Amino acid sequence: WDFLILFFCLPVVIFNEITKRRLLGDVSCRIVPFMEVSSLGVTTFSLCALGIDRFHAATSPQASTRPIEQCQSIIAKLAVIWVGSMTLSVPEILLWQLAQDTSHVSGVVTEYCTMKPSSNLPESVYSLVLTYQNARMWWYFGCYFCLPILFTISCQLVTRRIRGTAKSECRGTKHGQCESHLNCTIIALTIIYGLCTTPENVCNIVVAYMSPDMSKQTLDLLNLINQFFLFFKCSVTPVLLLCLCRPLGQAFMDCCCCCCEGCGPDTTSSEGSADSKLKTEMSSSIFFDKPRETPPPLLALGTPC
């Protein structure tokens, strides 16, 4: 979702700031806020899911031999996170619309997005959208800021409390190092998310109580600053994951090298890819708490492999 924000929303915002024209017109005024709020929801619920996973890892009776989660289960969780985030963001599509303003000095017509529900909506839907608009500031602050930060802090404190008794036993082992590495990754993601969403929540609270005293230029500047921090978060989060999660970063680099060099029948490259694949599998098995298995017996010479 971070890549979708960067590849779709960022060009629209830059085009609007340069030309004062809205790319794709009214469609972008509705889709861009929808995708941005969905991005906050995806990050929020992903951090909550990661916190629950760390809690299960700490409370598992046999944490060191906990099996790898099935792919179907992971896909189901991702589907719930994405569908739930997009469902909660649907009011953004009905809330925004395109507006035009003519400069009194230059006479140039500029286009901008305004938070105003359309009067053509059904009465019941219109009242719901108005209710969402009035509660939007506190919904942002409670669901997309307080929830992931407090949830992550609570899970980390409970996990540390549970692991306190077995800390001496796990210290120095590969399993203990992997658990500590995972916890640091989640904490780093939460810190980046908290730092990047704090300015938006502060601006929303300030604008809600001081908007009559602010000019349109000031409101546009605050909105641009909020979007800049959102784009910064979307840019830093994938890089942070690739750097902190070593198996994911190694698999990403192997995939990039494979795409650049080509997967030809070269023996050297095939041996190198086999070695890198074996290293990645070993590191991922350690990273995801899978016990090390005995290596398979060597194949006899002269086999087709």
Coordinates of C-alpha atoms in Angstrom, one line a residue:
W1 CA 0.0 0.0 0.0
D2 CA 3.0 2.3 0.6
F3 CA 4.0 1.8 -3.0
L4 CA 0.5 2.6 -4.2
I5 CA 0.6 5.9 -2.3
L6 CA 3.9 6.8 -3.8
F7 CA 3.1 5.8 -7.4
F8 CA -0.4 7.3 -7.5
C9 CA -1.0 10.0 -4.8
L10 CA 2.5 11.6 -4.9
P11 CA 2.4 12.5 -8.7
V12 CA -1.2 13.9 -8.3
V13 CA -0.1 16.2 -5.4
I14 CA 3.0 17.4 -7.2
F15 CA 1.1 18.1 -10.4
N16 CA -1.5 20.1 -8.4
E17 CA 1.1 22.2 -6.6
I18 CA 2.9 23.0 -9.8
T19 CA 0.0 23.7 -12.2
K20 CA -2.8 24.5 -9.7
R21 CA -4.8 22.0 -11.7
R22 CA -6.2 18.8 -10.3
L23 CA -5.0 15.8 -12.2
L24 CA -8.0 13.5 -13.1
G25 CA -10.3 16.2 -11.7
D26 CA -13.0 15.2 -9.2
V27 CA -11.8 11.5 -9.3
S28 CA -8.4 12.3 -7.8
C29 CA -10.1 14.5 -5.1
R30 CA -12.0 11.4 -3.9
I31 CA -9.5 8.6 -4.5
V32 CA -6.4 10.3 -3.0
P33 CA -7.9 10.9 0.4
F34 CA -9.4 7.5 0.3
M35 CA -6.0 5.9 -0.4
E36 CA -4.2 8.0 2.2
V37 CA -6.7 7.1 5.0
S38 CA -6.6 3.5 3.9
S39 CA -2.8 3.6 4.3
L40 CA -3.2 4.8 7.9
G41 CA -5.6 1.9 8.5
V42 CA -3.4 -0.7 6.9
T43 CA -0.4 0.4 9.0
T44 CA -2.5 0.6 12.2
F45 CA -4.0 -2.8 11.9
S46 CA -0.7 -4.4 10.7
L47 CA 1.1 -3.1 13.8
C48 CA -1.7 -4.5 16.0
A49 CA -1.4 -7.9 14.2
L50 CA 2.3 -7.9 14.7
G51 CA 1.9 -7.1 18.4
I52 CA -0.5 -10.0 18.8
D53 CA 2.0 -12.3 17.0
R54 CA 4.7 -11.3 19.4
F55 CA 2.4 -11.9 22.3
H56 CA 1.6 -15.4 21.0
A57 CA 5.3 -16.0 20.6
A58 CA 6.0 -15.1 24.2
T59 CA 3.1 -17.1 25.6
S60 CA 3.6 -20.2 23.5
P61 CA 4.5 -23.2 25.7
Q62 CA 7.2 -24.2 23.2
A63 CA 8.2 -20.9 21.7
S64 CA 11.5 -22.2 20.3
T65 CA 9.7 -24.9 18.3
R66 CA 6.7 -22.8 17.2
P67 CA 5.9 -23.8 13.6
I68 CA 5.8 -21.4 10.7
E69 CA 2.3 -20.0 10.1
Q70 CA 0.5 -21.3 7.1
C71 CA 0.3 -19.1 4.0
Q72 CA -3.5 -19.3 3.9
S73 CA -3.7 -17.9 7.4
I74 CA -1.4 -15.1 6.6
I75 CA -3.3 -14.2 3.4
A76 CA -6.6 -14.3 5.4
K77 CA -5.1 -11.8 7.9
L78 CA -3.8 -9.5 5.2
A79 CA -7.3 -9.6 3.5
V80 CA -9.0 -8.7 6.8
I81 CA -6.5 -5.8 7.3
W82 CA -6.8 -4.4 3.8
V83 CA -10.6 -4.9 3.4
G84 CA -11.2 -3.5 6.8
S85 CA -9.0 -0.4 6.2
M86 CA -10.7 0.3 2.8
T87 CA -14.1 -0.2 4.3
L88 CA -13.4 2.3 7.1
S89 CA -12.1 4.8 4.5
V90 CA -15.2 4.7 2.2
P91 CA -16.7 7.9 3.8
E92 CA -13.7 9.8 2.4
I93 CA -14.9 9.1 -1.2
L94 CA -18.3 10.8 -0.4
L95 CA -16.8 13.6 1.7
W96 CA -14.5 15.3 -0.8
Q97 CA -15.2 17.1 -4.1
L98 CA -13.5 19.4 -6.6
A99 CA -13.9 23.2 -6.3
Q100 CA -12.6 26.1 -8.3
D101 CA -11.4 29.5 -7.2
T102 CA -10.5 32.6 -9.2
S103 CA -7.6 34.8 -8.1
H104 CA -8.6 38.5 -7.7
V105 CA -5.1 39.6 -8.7
S106 CA -4.2 37.5 -11.7
G107 CA -7.6 36.1 -12.6
V108 CA -6.2 32.6 -12.9
V109 CA -8.6 29.8 -12.0
T110 CA -7.2 27.3 -9.6
E111 CA -8.6 23.9 -8.6
Y112 CA -8.6 22.5 -5.2
C113 CA -10.3 19.8 -3.1
T114 CA -12.7 20.8 -0.4
M115 CA -14.3 18.7 2.4
K116 CA -17.9 19.2 1.5
P117 CA -20.4 16.3 1.0
S118 CA -22.4 16.5 -2.2
S119 CA -26.0 17.6 -1.9
N120 CA -27.0 15.0 -4.5
L121 CA -26.5 12.2 -2.0
P122 CA -29.5 10.4 -0.4
E123 CA -30.7 12.0 2.8
S124 CA -29.6 9.1 5.0
V125 CA -26.2 8.8 3.4
Y126 CA -25.7 12.6 3.6
S127 CA -26.5 12.6 7.3
L128 CA -24.0 9.8 7.9
V129 CA -21.3 11.6 5.9
L130 CA -21.9 14.8 7.9
T131 CA -21.6 12.8 11.2
Y132 CA -18.3 11.3 10.0
Q133 CA -17.1 14.8 9.1
N134 CA -17.9 16.2 12.5
A135 CA -16.2 13.2 14.3
R136 CA -13.3 12.8 11.7
M137 CA -10.7 14.6 13.8
W138 CA -11.2 12.5 17.0
W139 CA -11.6 9.3 14.9
Y140 CA -8.2 10.1 13.3
F141 CA -6.7 10.7 16.6
G142 CA -8.2 7.7 18.4
C143 CA -8.1 5.0 15.8
Y144 CA -5.1 5.9 13.6
F145 CA -2.8 7.4 16.2
C146 CA -3.6 6.2 19.8
L147 CA -4.6 2.7 18.9
P148 CA -1.4 1.4 17.2
I149 CA 0.9 3.2 19.6
L150 CA -0.8 2.1 22.8
F151 CA -1.4 -1.4 21.5
T152 CA 2.2 -1.8 20.5
I153 CA 3.4 -0.5 23.9
S154 CA 1.1 -2.7 25.8
C155 CA 2.1 -5.8 23.8
Q156 CA 5.8 -5.0 24.3
L157 CA 5.3 -4.5 28.1
V158 CA 3.4 -7.7 28.5
T159 CA 5.9 -9.6 26.3
R160 CA 8.8 -8.4 28.4
R161 CA 7.0 -9.2 31.6
I162 CA 6.3 -12.8 30.5
R163 CA 9.8 -13.3 29.1
G164 CA 11.4 -11.8 32.3
T165 CA 11.5 -15.2 34.0
A166 CA 13.1 -17.0 31.0
K167 CA 15.3 -14.1 30.0
S168 CA 18.5 -15.7 31.4
E169 CA 17.7 -18.9 29.6
C170 CA 17.1 -17.3 26.2
R171 CA 19.9 -14.8 26.4
G172 CA 22.7 -15.6 23.9
T173 CA 20.7 -18.2 22.0
K174 CA 19.7 -17.7 18.4
H175 CA 16.0 -17.9 19.4
G176 CA 16.4 -15.1 21.9
Q177 CA 18.3 -13.0 19.5
C178 CA 15.6 -13.4 16.8
E179 CA 12.9 -12.5 19.3
S180 CA 14.8 -9.4 20.3
H181 CA 15.3 -8.5 16.6
L182 CA 11.6 -8.9 15.8
N183 CA 10.6 -6.7 18.8
C184 CA 13.1 -4.0 17.7
T185 CA 11.6 -4.1 14.2
I186 CA 8.1 -3.6 15.5
I187 CA 9.2 -0.8 17.8
A188 CA 11.1 1.0 15.0
L189 CA 8.0 0.8 12.7
T190 CA 5.8 2.2 15.5
I191 CA 8.3 5.1 16.2
I192 CA 8.4 6.0 12.5
Y193 CA 4.6 5.8 12.2
G194 CA 4.1 7.9 15.4
L195 CA 6.6 10.6 14.3
C196 CA 5.0 10.9 10.9
T197 CA 1.4 11.0 12.0
T198 CA 1.9 13.4 15.0
P199 CA 2.0 16.6 12.8
E200 CA -1.2 15.6 11.0
N201 CA -3.1 15.1 14.2
V202 CA -1.8 18.3 15.7
C203 CA -2.8 20.2 12.6
N204 CA -6.3 18.6 12.6
I205 CA -6.9 19.7 16.2
V206 CA -5.6 23.2 15.5
V207 CA -7.6 23.7 12.4
A208 CA -10.8 22.3 14.1
Y209 CA -10.6 25.1 16.7
M210 CA -8.9 27.9 14.8
S211 CA -10.0 27.5 11.2
P212 CA -12.1 30.7 11.1
D213 CA -9.0 32.7 11.9
M214 CA -6.8 31.0 9.3
S215 CA -6.5 32.0 5.7
K216 CA -6.9 29.5 2.8
Q217 CA -3.1 29.7 2.1
T218 CA -2.3 28.6 5.7
L219 CA -4.7 25.7 5.5
D220 CA -3.3 24.6 2.2
L221 CA 0.2 24.8 3.6
L222 CA -0.7 22.6 6.6
N223 CA -2.4 20.1 4.3
L224 CA 0.7 20.0 2.2
I225 CA 2.9 19.4 5.3
N226 CA 0.7 16.5 6.4
Q227 CA 0.9 14.9 3.0
F228 CA 4.7 15.3 3.0
F229 CA 5.0 13.4 6.3
L230 CA 2.6 10.7 4.9
F231 CA 4.8 10.3 1.8
F232 CA 7.9 10.2 4.0
K233 CA 6.4 7.4 6.1
C234 CA 5.5 5.4 2.9
S235 CA 9.1 5.9 1.6
V236 CA 10.9 5.0 4.9
T237 CA 8.8 2.0 6.0
P238 CA 9.7 -0.4 3.1
V239 CA 13.4 0.5 3.4
L240 CA 13.2 0.0 7.2
L241 CA 11.7 -3.4 6.7
L242 CA 14.3 -4.5 4.1
C243 CA 17.1 -3.3 6.4
L244 CA 15.9 -4.8 9.7
C245 CA 14.3 -8.0 8.4
R246 CA 17.3 -9.7 7.1
P247 CA 15.6 -12.7 5.3
L248 CA 13.2 -10.3 3.6
G249 CA 16.0 -8.1 2.5
Q250 CA 18.1 -11.0 1.3
A251 CA 15.2 -12.4 -0.7
F252 CA 14.5 -9.0 -2.2
M253 CA 18.2 -8.6 -3.2
D254 CA 18.3 -12.1 -4.7
C255 CA 15.1 -11.4 -6.7
C256 CA 16.6 -8.1 -8.0
C257 CA 19.9 -9.8 -8.9
C258 CA 18.0 -12.6 -10.7
C259 CA 16.0 -10.0 -12.7
C260 CA 19.1 -8.0 -13.6
E261 CA 21.4 -10.9 -14.5
G262 CA 18.8 -13.2 -16.0
C263 CA 18.2 -16.8 -14.9
G264 CA 20.3 -18.5 -17.5
P265 CA 21.6 -22.1 -17.5
D266 CA 25.0 -21.0 -16.3
T267 CA 26.4 -23.4 -13.8
T268 CA 28.1 -20.8 -11.7
S269 CA 25.0 -18.7 -11.4
S270 CA 22.9 -21.7 -10.7
E271 CA 25.3 -22.8 -7.9
G272 CA 25.4 -19.2 -6.6
S273 CA 21.6 -19.0 -6.6
A274 CA 21.4 -22.4 -4.9
D275 CA 23.8 -21.3 -2.2
S276 CA 22.0 -18.0 -1.7
K277 CA 18.6 -19.8 -1.6
L278 CA 20.0 -22.2 1.0
K279 CA 21.3 -19.3 3.1
T280 CA 18.0 -17.5 2.8
E281 CA 16.1 -20.6 3.9
M282 CA 18.4 -21.1 6.8
S283 CA 18.2 -17.5 7.9
S284 CA 14.4 -17.3 7.5
S285 CA 13.9 -20.6 9.4
I286 CA 15.9 -19.1 12.3
F287 CA 14.1 -15.7 12.0
F288 CA 10.7 -17.2 12.2
D289 CA 11.5 -19.5 15.1
K290 CA 11.5 -22.7 13.2
P291 CA 13.8 -25.3 14.7
R292 CA 16.8 -26.3 12.7
E293 CA 16.4 -29.6 11.1
T294 CA 19.1 -32.1 10.3
P295 CA 20.5 -31.4 6.8
P296 CA 19.2 -33.8 4.1
P297 CA 21.6 -36.6 3.0
L298 CA 23.9 -35.8 0.1
L299 CA 22.8 -37.0 -3.3
A300 CA 24.7 -39.8 -4.9
L301 CA 27.1 -38.8 -7.7
G302 CA 25.7 -39.1 -11.2
T303 CA 22.1 -38.2 -10.4
P304 CA 20.2 -35.8 -12.7
C305 CA 20.7 -33.0 -10.2

